[in-house]
Amino acid sequence: MAKKTAAASAALPVDIGISEKDRKEIAEGLSRLLADTYTLYLKTHNFHWNVTGPMFQTLHLMFEAQYNELALAVDLVAERIRSLGFPAPGTYQDFAKLSSIPEAEGVPSAEEMIRQLVAGQEAVVRTARSIFPAVDKAHDEPTADLLTQRMQVHEKTAWMLRSLLA
C-alpha cells in the first residue's frame, strides 16, 4: 500500500495558481539560467585551479568565493524548476545545449580569465532578465524574487571583477 500511496502522490498535478503552460515557459527559462550558472561555476572553478601571475593569491581566493556562491545558486535554481513541476537539466550535454556562456579554451592569462568571467557574469544577468516577461505575466513572485537576487549577485560580481582591470 505504501508504494501505491507514494506513486499516487507523485502523480498529483501542480496546482499553485500558475497554468501548466506558464510554468513550462518559466521552467524553460530557468533551465537556461541553470545551464549558464553551472557553466560559469565550472569556468570559475577551472580558473581558480589554473590562475598564475602576480595576482595569483587575490584571484585564487576571489574565484574560490565565486564558485562556492555559484554552487549554492545552481541548487536554488534547480529546486525552483522542480517546484514548478518540471525536471531540472543536469548533464553536461544539457548544459552545453542551453548555456549562452562559451567554455574557455586552454589556460588564458589571469587578465583574460577576469575578462571571461565578467562576460559570464553579465551573460547570467541577461538570461535572468530575459525570463521576467513570462514571470511577470504569470504573477510568479517566488521566481521573480529568485531572479532579482541572482541578478544582484552577478551584477555586483561583474563590477568587482571589472574593477580589477581598471
mmCIF file with all atom_site columns, C-alpha atoms in Angstrom:
data_model
loop_
_atom_site.group_PDB
_atom_site.id
_atom_site.type_symbol
_atom_site.label_atom_id
_atom_site.label_alt_id
_atom_site.label_comp_id
_atom_site.label_asym_id
_atom_site.label_entity_id
_atom_site.label_seq_id
_atom_site.pdbx_PDB_ins_code
_atom_site.Cartn_x
_atom_site.Cartn_y
_atom_site.Cartn_z
_atom_site.occupancy
_atom_site.B_iso_or_equiv
_atom_site.pdbx_formal_charge
_atom_site.auth_seq_id
_atom_site.auth_comp_id
_atom_site.auth_asym_id
_atom_site.auth_atom_id
_atom_site.pdbx_PDB_model_num
ATOM 1   C CA . MET A 1 1   ? 0.000  0.000  0.000   1.00 0.00 ? 1   MET A CA 1
ATOM 2   C CA . ALA A 1 2   ? 2.887  2.394  0.748   1.00 0.00 ? 2   ALA A CA 1
ATOM 3   C CA . LYS A 1 3   ? 4.159  2.067  -2.823  1.00 0.00 ? 3   LYS A CA 1
ATOM 4   C CA . LYS A 1 4   ? 0.761  2.936  -4.215  1.00 0.00 ? 4   LYS A CA 1
ATOM 5   C CA . THR A 1 5   ? 0.499  5.986  -1.952  1.00 0.00 ? 5   THR A CA 1
ATOM 6   C CA . ALA A 1 6   ? 3.959  7.229  -2.972  1.00 0.00 ? 6   ALA A CA 1
ATOM 7   C CA . ALA A 1 7   ? 3.156  6.728  -6.646  1.00 0.00 ? 7   ALA A CA 1
ATOM 8   C CA . ALA A 1 8   ? -0.214 8.436  -6.249  1.00 0.00 ? 8   ALA A CA 1
ATOM 9   C CA . SER A 1 9   ? 1.319  11.461 -4.533  1.00 0.00 ? 9   SER A CA 1
ATOM 10  C CA . ALA A 1 10  ? 3.966  11.731 -7.278  1.00 0.00 ? 10  ALA A CA 1
ATOM 11  C CA . ALA A 1 11  ? 1.159  11.869 -9.836  1.00 0.00 ? 11  ALA A CA 1
ATOM 12  C CA . LEU A 1 12  ? -0.628 14.787 -8.179  1.00 0.00 ? 12  LEU A CA 1
ATOM 13  C CA . PRO A 1 13  ? -0.806 17.764 -10.504 1.00 0.00 ? 13  PRO A CA 1
ATOM 14  C CA . VAL A 1 14  ? 0.914  21.000 -9.555  1.00 0.00 ? 14  VAL A CA 1
ATOM 15  C CA . ASP A 1 15  ? -1.794 23.476 -8.551  1.00 0.00 ? 15  ASP A CA 1
ATOM 16  C CA . ILE A 1 16  ? -0.047 26.676 -7.425  1.00 0.00 ? 16  ILE A CA 1
ATOM 17  C CA . GLY A 1 17  ? -2.148 29.191 -9.321  1.00 0.00 ? 17  GLY A CA 1
ATOM 18  C CA . ILE A 1 18  ? 0.071  29.254 -12.427 1.00 0.00 ? 18  ILE A CA 1
ATOM 19  C CA . SER A 1 19  ? -1.067 27.434 -15.554 1.00 0.00 ? 19  SER A CA 1
ATOM 20  C CA . GLU A 1 20  ? 0.958  24.488 -16.812 1.00 0.00 ? 20  GLU A CA 1
ATOM 21  C CA . LYS A 1 21  ? 1.787  26.421 -19.996 1.00 0.00 ? 21  LYS A CA 1
ATOM 22  C CA . ASP A 1 22  ? 3.141  29.366 -18.000 1.00 0.00 ? 22  ASP A CA 1
ATOM 23  C CA . ARG A 1 23  ? 5.005  27.089 -15.572 1.00 0.00 ? 23  ARG A CA 1
ATOM 24  C CA . LYS A 1 24  ? 6.612  25.309 -18.531 1.00 0.00 ? 24  LYS A CA 1
ATOM 25  C CA . GLU A 1 25  ? 7.710  28.589 -20.129 1.00 0.00 ? 25  GLU A CA 1
ATOM 26  C CA . ILE A 1 26  ? 9.226  29.764 -16.843 1.00 0.00 ? 26  ILE A CA 1
ATOM 27  C CA . ALA A 1 27  ? 10.903 26.390 -16.231 1.00 0.00 ? 27  ALA A CA 1
ATOM 28  C CA . GLU A 1 28  ? 12.454 26.535 -19.713 1.00 0.00 ? 28  GLU A CA 1
ATOM 29  C CA . GLY A 1 29  ? 13.875 29.973 -18.938 1.00 0.00 ? 29  GLY A CA 1
ATOM 30  C CA . LEU A 1 30  ? 15.136 28.777 -15.578 1.00 0.00 ? 30  LEU A CA 1
ATOM 31  C CA . SER A 1 31  ? 16.754 25.798 -17.305 1.00 0.00 ? 31  SER A CA 1
ATOM 32  C CA . ARG A 1 32  ? 18.781 28.238 -19.428 1.00 0.00 ? 32  ARG A CA 1
ATOM 33  C CA . LEU A 1 33  ? 19.665 30.141 -16.250 1.00 0.00 ? 33  LEU A CA 1
ATOM 34  C CA . LEU A 1 34  ? 20.721 26.896 -14.576 1.00 0.00 ? 34  LEU A CA 1
ATOM 35  C CA . ALA A 1 35  ? 22.907 25.994 -17.558 1.00 0.00 ? 35  ALA A CA 1
ATOM 36  C CA . ASP A 1 36  ? 24.539 29.426 -17.584 1.00 0.00 ? 36  ASP A CA 1
ATOM 37  C CA . THR A 1 37  ? 25.091 29.320 -13.826 1.00 0.00 ? 37  THR A CA 1
ATOM 38  C CA . TYR A 1 38  ? 26.601 25.840 -13.906 1.00 0.00 ? 38  TYR A CA 1
ATOM 39  C CA . THR A 1 39  ? 28.806 26.679 -16.880 1.00 0.00 ? 39  THR A CA 1
ATOM 40  C CA . LEU A 1 40  ? 30.031 29.810 -15.108 1.00 0.00 ? 40  LEU A CA 1
ATOM 41  C CA . TYR A 1 41  ? 30.622 27.725 -11.959 1.00 0.00 ? 41  TYR A CA 1
ATOM 42  C CA . LEU A 1 42  ? 32.760 25.278 -13.920 1.00 0.00 ? 42  LEU A CA 1
ATOM 43  C CA . LYS A 1 43  ? 34.692 28.047 -15.690 1.00 0.00 ? 43  LYS A CA 1
ATOM 44  C CA . THR A 1 44  ? 35.322 29.874 -12.403 1.00 0.00 ? 44  THR A CA 1
ATOM 45  C CA . HIS A 1 45  ? 36.490 26.681 -10.695 1.00 0.00 ? 45  HIS A CA 1
ATOM 46  C CA . ASN A 1 46  ? 38.798 25.948 -13.645 1.00 0.00 ? 46  ASN A CA 1
ATOM 47  C CA . PHE A 1 47  ? 40.282 29.435 -13.396 1.00 0.00 ? 47  PHE A CA 1
ATOM 48  C CA . HIS A 1 48  ? 40.694 29.036 -9.615  1.00 0.00 ? 48  HIS A CA 1
ATOM 49  C CA . TRP A 1 49  ? 42.814 25.946 -10.242 1.00 0.00 ? 49  TRP A CA 1
ATOM 50  C CA . ASN A 1 50  ? 44.841 27.390 -13.105 1.00 0.00 ? 50  ASN A CA 1
ATOM 51  C CA . VAL A 1 51  ? 45.389 31.094 -12.417 1.00 0.00 ? 51  VAL A CA 1
ATOM 52  C CA . THR A 1 52  ? 49.009 32.251 -12.262 1.00 0.00 ? 52  THR A CA 1
ATOM 53  C CA . GLY A 1 53  ? 50.884 35.516 -12.053 1.00 0.00 ? 53  GLY A CA 1
ATOM 54  C CA . PRO A 1 54  ? 51.374 38.403 -9.638  1.00 0.00 ? 54  PRO A CA 1
ATOM 55  C CA . MET A 1 55  ? 47.671 38.482 -8.672  1.00 0.00 ? 55  MET A CA 1
ATOM 56  C CA . PHE A 1 56  ? 47.583 34.721 -8.004  1.00 0.00 ? 56  PHE A CA 1
ATOM 57  C CA . GLN A 1 57  ? 46.645 34.838 -4.310  1.00 0.00 ? 57  GLN A CA 1
ATOM 58  C CA . THR A 1 58  ? 43.973 37.512 -4.764  1.00 0.00 ? 58  THR A CA 1
ATOM 59  C CA . LEU A 1 59  ? 42.391 35.835 -7.783  1.00 0.00 ? 59  LEU A CA 1
ATOM 60  C CA . HIS A 1 60  ? 42.694 32.302 -6.400  1.00 0.00 ? 60  HIS A CA 1
ATOM 61  C CA . LEU A 1 61  ? 40.734 33.304 -3.288  1.00 0.00 ? 61  LEU A CA 1
ATOM 62  C CA . MET A 1 62  ? 38.262 35.511 -5.182  1.00 0.00 ? 62  MET A CA 1
ATOM 63  C CA . PHE A 1 63  ? 37.492 32.758 -7.701  1.00 0.00 ? 63  PHE A CA 1
ATOM 64  C CA . GLU A 1 64  ? 37.006 30.277 -4.854  1.00 0.00 ? 64  GLU A CA 1
ATOM 65  C CA . ALA A 1 65  ? 34.442 32.533 -3.169  1.00 0.00 ? 65  ALA A CA 1
ATOM 66  C CA . GLN A 1 66  ? 32.686 32.993 -6.508  1.00 0.00 ? 66  GLN A CA 1
ATOM 67  C CA . TYR A 1 67  ? 32.494 29.297 -7.426  1.00 0.00 ? 67  TYR A CA 1
ATOM 68  C CA . ASN A 1 68  ? 31.235 28.440 -3.934  1.00 0.00 ? 68  ASN A CA 1
ATOM 69  C CA . GLU A 1 69  ? 28.455 31.016 -4.327  1.00 0.00 ? 69  GLU A CA 1
ATOM 70  C CA . LEU A 1 70  ? 27.608 29.632 -7.777  1.00 0.00 ? 70  LEU A CA 1
ATOM 71  C CA . ALA A 1 71  ? 27.475 26.070 -6.412  1.00 0.00 ? 71  ALA A CA 1
ATOM 72  C CA . LEU A 1 72  ? 24.767 27.159 -3.973  1.00 0.00 ? 72  LEU A CA 1
ATOM 73  C CA . ALA A 1 73  ? 22.948 29.078 -6.706  1.00 0.00 ? 73  ALA A CA 1
ATOM 74  C CA . VAL A 1 74  ? 22.593 26.095 -9.045  1.00 0.00 ? 74  VAL A CA 1
ATOM 75  C CA . ASP A 1 75  ? 20.716 24.265 -6.321  1.00 0.00 ? 75  ASP A CA 1
ATOM 76  C CA . LEU A 1 76  ? 18.300 27.166 -5.780  1.00 0.00 ? 76  LEU A CA 1
ATOM 77  C CA . VAL A 1 77  ? 17.550 27.446 -9.498  1.00 0.00 ? 77  VAL A CA 1
ATOM 78  C CA . ALA A 1 78  ? 17.153 23.675 -9.973  1.00 0.00 ? 78  ALA A CA 1
ATOM 79  C CA . GLU A 1 79  ? 14.824 23.449 -6.983  1.00 0.00 ? 79  GLU A CA 1
ATOM 80  C CA . ARG A 1 80  ? 12.657 26.271 -8.348  1.00 0.00 ? 80  ARG A CA 1
ATOM 81  C CA . ILE A 1 81  ? 12.324 24.364 -11.637 1.00 0.00 ? 81  ILE A CA 1
ATOM 82  C CA . ARG A 1 82  ? 11.256 21.291 -9.659  1.00 0.00 ? 82  ARG A CA 1
ATOM 83  C CA . SER A 1 83  ? 8.786  23.386 -7.624  1.00 0.00 ? 83  SER A CA 1
ATOM 84  C CA . LEU A 1 84  ? 7.162  24.397 -10.900 1.00 0.00 ? 84  LEU A CA 1
ATOM 85  C CA . GLY A 1 85  ? 6.666  20.716 -11.722 1.00 0.00 ? 85  GLY A CA 1
ATOM 86  C CA . PHE A 1 86  ? 9.376  20.109 -14.310 1.00 0.00 ? 86  PHE A CA 1
ATOM 87  C CA . PRO A 1 87  ? 12.659 18.176 -14.311 1.00 0.00 ? 87  PRO A CA 1
ATOM 88  C CA . ALA A 1 88  ? 15.820 20.236 -13.982 1.00 0.00 ? 88  ALA A CA 1
ATOM 89  C CA . PRO A 1 89  ? 18.524 19.652 -16.592 1.00 0.00 ? 89  PRO A CA 1
ATOM 90  C CA . GLY A 1 90  ? 21.570 18.066 -15.010 1.00 0.00 ? 90  GLY A CA 1
ATOM 91  C CA . THR A 1 91  ? 24.046 16.800 -17.566 1.00 0.00 ? 91  THR A CA 1
ATOM 92  C CA . TYR A 1 92  ? 26.958 18.437 -19.361 1.00 0.00 ? 92  TYR A CA 1
ATOM 93  C CA . GLN A 1 93  ? 25.140 17.672 -22.611 1.00 0.00 ? 93  GLN A CA 1
ATOM 94  C CA . ASP A 1 94  ? 22.024 19.511 -21.406 1.00 0.00 ? 94  ASP A CA 1
ATOM 95  C CA . PHE A 1 95  ? 24.048 22.451 -20.162 1.00 0.00 ? 95  PHE A CA 1
ATOM 96  C CA . ALA A 1 96  ? 26.058 22.688 -23.395 1.00 0.00 ? 96  ALA A CA 1
ATOM 97  C CA . LYS A 1 97  ? 22.817 22.956 -25.392 1.00 0.00 ? 97  LYS A CA 1
ATOM 98  C CA . LEU A 1 98  ? 21.210 25.505 -23.060 1.00 0.00 ? 98  LEU A CA 1
ATOM 99  C CA . SER A 1 99  ? 24.097 27.755 -21.971 1.00 0.00 ? 99  SER A CA 1
ATOM 100 C CA . SER A 1 100 ? 24.993 31.064 -23.592 1.00 0.00 ? 100 SER A CA 1
ATOM 101 C CA . ILE A 1 101 ? 28.462 31.020 -21.979 1.00 0.00 ? 101 ILE A CA 1
ATOM 102 C CA . PRO A 1 102 ? 31.319 29.591 -24.051 1.00 0.00 ? 102 PRO A CA 1
ATOM 103 C CA . GLU A 1 103 ? 33.871 27.286 -22.485 1.00 0.00 ? 103 GLU A CA 1
ATOM 104 C CA . ALA A 1 104 ? 37.402 28.576 -22.006 1.00 0.00 ? 104 ALA A CA 1
ATOM 105 C CA . GLU A 1 105 ? 39.970 27.233 -24.420 1.00 0.00 ? 105 GLU A CA 1
ATOM 106 C CA . GLY A 1 106 ? 43.312 26.327 -22.935 1.00 0.00 ? 106 GLY A CA 1
ATOM 107 C CA . VAL A 1 107 ? 44.556 28.285 -19.948 1.00 0.00 ? 107 VAL A CA 1
ATOM 108 C CA . PRO A 1 108 ? 44.105 32.011 -20.518 1.00 0.00 ? 108 PRO A CA 1
ATOM 109 C CA . SER A 1 109 ? 46.171 34.686 -18.803 1.00 0.00 ? 109 SER A CA 1
ATOM 110 C CA . ALA A 1 110 ? 44.908 35.990 -15.462 1.00 0.00 ? 110 ALA A CA 1
ATOM 111 C CA . GLU A 1 111 ? 43.662 39.166 -17.150 1.00 0.00 ? 111 GLU A CA 1
ATOM 112 C CA . GLU A 1 112 ? 41.828 37.166 -19.817 1.00 0.00 ? 112 GLU A CA 1
ATOM 113 C CA . MET A 1 113 ? 40.291 34.974 -17.092 1.00 0.00 ? 113 MET A CA 1
ATOM 114 C CA . ILE A 1 114 ? 38.901 38.114 -15.472 1.00 0.00 ? 114 ILE A CA 1
ATOM 115 C CA . ARG A 1 115 ? 37.519 39.331 -18.827 1.00 0.00 ? 115 ARG A CA 1
ATOM 116 C CA . GLN A 1 116 ? 35.845 35.983 -19.481 1.00 0.00 ? 116 GLN A CA 1
ATOM 117 C CA . LEU A 1 117 ? 34.334 35.897 -16.004 1.00 0.00 ? 117 LEU A CA 1
ATOM 118 C CA . VAL A 1 118 ? 32.959 39.438 -16.386 1.00 0.00 ? 118 VAL A CA 1
ATOM 119 C CA . ALA A 1 119 ? 31.360 38.327 -19.662 1.00 0.00 ? 119 ALA A CA 1
ATOM 120 C CA . GLY A 1 120 ? 29.991 35.198 -17.952 1.00 0.00 ? 120 GLY A CA 1
ATOM 121 C CA . GLN A 1 121 ? 28.542 37.109 -15.025 1.00 0.00 ? 121 GLN A CA 1
ATOM 122 C CA . GLU A 1 122 ? 26.857 39.537 -17.411 1.00 0.00 ? 122 GLU A CA 1
ATOM 123 C CA . ALA A 1 123 ? 25.531 36.659 -19.546 1.00 0.00 ? 123 ALA A CA 1
ATOM 124 C CA . VAL A 1 124 ? 23.832 35.179 -16.482 1.00 0.00 ? 124 VAL A CA 1
ATOM 125 C CA . VAL A 1 125 ? 22.239 38.564 -15.765 1.00 0.00 ? 125 VAL A CA 1
ATOM 126 C CA . ARG A 1 126 ? 20.923 38.802 -19.333 1.00 0.00 ? 126 ARG A CA 1
ATOM 127 C CA . THR A 1 127 ? 19.498 35.287 -19.142 1.00 0.00 ? 127 THR A CA 1
ATOM 128 C CA . ALA A 1 128 ? 17.813 36.028 -15.794 1.00 0.00 ? 128 ALA A CA 1
ATOM 129 C CA . ARG A 1 129 ? 16.416 39.304 -17.148 1.00 0.00 ? 129 ARG A CA 1
ATOM 130 C CA . SER A 1 130 ? 15.019 37.533 -20.229 1.00 0.00 ? 130 SER A CA 1
ATOM 131 C CA . ILE A 1 131 ? 12.785 35.340 -18.046 1.00 0.00 ? 131 ILE A CA 1
ATOM 132 C CA . PHE A 1 132 ? 10.991 38.264 -16.385 1.00 0.00 ? 132 PHE A CA 1
ATOM 133 C CA . PRO A 1 133 ? 8.253  38.771 -19.032 1.00 0.00 ? 133 PRO A CA 1
ATOM 134 C CA . ALA A 1 134 ? 6.973  35.207 -18.512 1.00 0.00 ? 134 ALA A CA 1
ATOM 135 C CA . VAL A 1 135 ? 7.363  35.501 -14.735 1.00 0.00 ? 135 VAL A CA 1
ATOM 136 C CA . ASP A 1 136 ? 5.518  38.825 -14.610 1.00 0.00 ? 136 ASP A CA 1
ATOM 137 C CA . LYS A 1 137 ? 2.722  37.563 -16.854 1.00 0.00 ? 137 LYS A CA 1
ATOM 138 C CA . ALA A 1 138 ? 2.173  34.561 -14.561 1.00 0.00 ? 138 ALA A CA 1
ATOM 139 C CA . HIS A 1 139 ? 2.473  36.616 -11.346 1.00 0.00 ? 139 HIS A CA 1
ATOM 140 C CA . ASP A 1 140 ? 5.200  34.200 -10.210 1.00 0.00 ? 140 ASP A CA 1
ATOM 141 C CA . GLU A 1 141 ? 6.642  36.208 -7.328  1.00 0.00 ? 141 GLU A CA 1
ATOM 142 C CA . PRO A 1 142 ? 8.888  33.440 -5.932  1.00 0.00 ? 142 PRO A CA 1
ATOM 143 C CA . THR A 1 143 ? 10.683 33.138 -9.278  1.00 0.00 ? 143 THR A CA 1
ATOM 144 C CA . ALA A 1 144 ? 10.834 36.937 -9.617  1.00 0.00 ? 144 ALA A CA 1
ATOM 145 C CA . ASP A 1 145 ? 12.459 37.107 -6.181  1.00 0.00 ? 145 ASP A CA 1
ATOM 146 C CA . LEU A 1 146 ? 14.993 34.420 -7.119  1.00 0.00 ? 146 LEU A CA 1
ATOM 147 C CA . LEU A 1 147 ? 15.827 36.193 -10.382 1.00 0.00 ? 147 LEU A CA 1
ATOM 148 C CA . THR A 1 148 ? 16.220 39.555 -8.644  1.00 0.00 ? 148 THR A CA 1
ATOM 149 C CA . GLN A 1 149 ? 18.577 38.063 -6.069  1.00 0.00 ? 149 GLN A CA 1
ATOM 150 C CA . ARG A 1 150 ? 20.638 36.286 -8.726  1.00 0.00 ? 150 ARG A CA 1
ATOM 151 C CA . MET A 1 151 ? 20.890 39.443 -10.847 1.00 0.00 ? 151 MET A CA 1
ATOM 152 C CA . GLN A 1 152 ? 22.092 41.468 -7.855  1.00 0.00 ? 152 GLN A CA 1
ATOM 153 C CA . VAL A 1 153 ? 24.841 38.941 -7.097  1.00 0.00 ? 153 VAL A CA 1
ATOM 154 C CA . HIS A 1 154 ? 26.006 38.683 -10.707 1.00 0.00 ? 154 HIS A CA 1
ATOM 155 C CA . GLU A 1 155 ? 25.937 42.428 -11.370 1.00 0.00 ? 155 GLU A CA 1
ATOM 156 C CA . LYS A 1 156 ? 27.988 43.084 -8.225  1.00 0.00 ? 156 LYS A CA 1
ATOM 157 C CA . THR A 1 157 ? 30.455 40.308 -9.066  1.00 0.00 ? 157 THR A CA 1
ATOM 158 C CA . ALA A 1 158 ? 30.875 41.636 -12.621 1.00 0.00 ? 158 ALA A CA 1
ATOM 159 C CA . TRP A 1 159 ? 31.574 45.101 -11.203 1.00 0.00 ? 159 TRP A CA 1
ATOM 160 C CA . MET A 1 160 ? 34.169 43.744 -8.773  1.00 0.00 ? 160 MET A CA 1
ATOM 161 C CA . LEU A 1 161 ? 35.911 41.718 -11.472 1.00 0.00 ? 161 LEU A CA 1
ATOM 162 C CA . ARG A 1 162 ? 35.795 44.633 -13.926 1.00 0.00 ? 162 ARG A CA 1
ATOM 163 C CA . SER A 1 163 ? 37.403 46.860 -11.276 1.00 0.00 ? 163 SER A CA 1
ATOM 164 C CA . LEU A 1 164 ? 40.484 44.633 -11.333 1.00 0.00 ? 164 LEU A CA 1
ATOM 165 C CA . LEU A 1 165 ? 41.048 45.608 -14.969 1.00 0.00 ? 165 LEU A CA 1
ATOM 166 C CA . ALA A 1 166 ? 40.913 49.394 -14.388 1.00 0.00 ? 166 ALA A CA 1
#
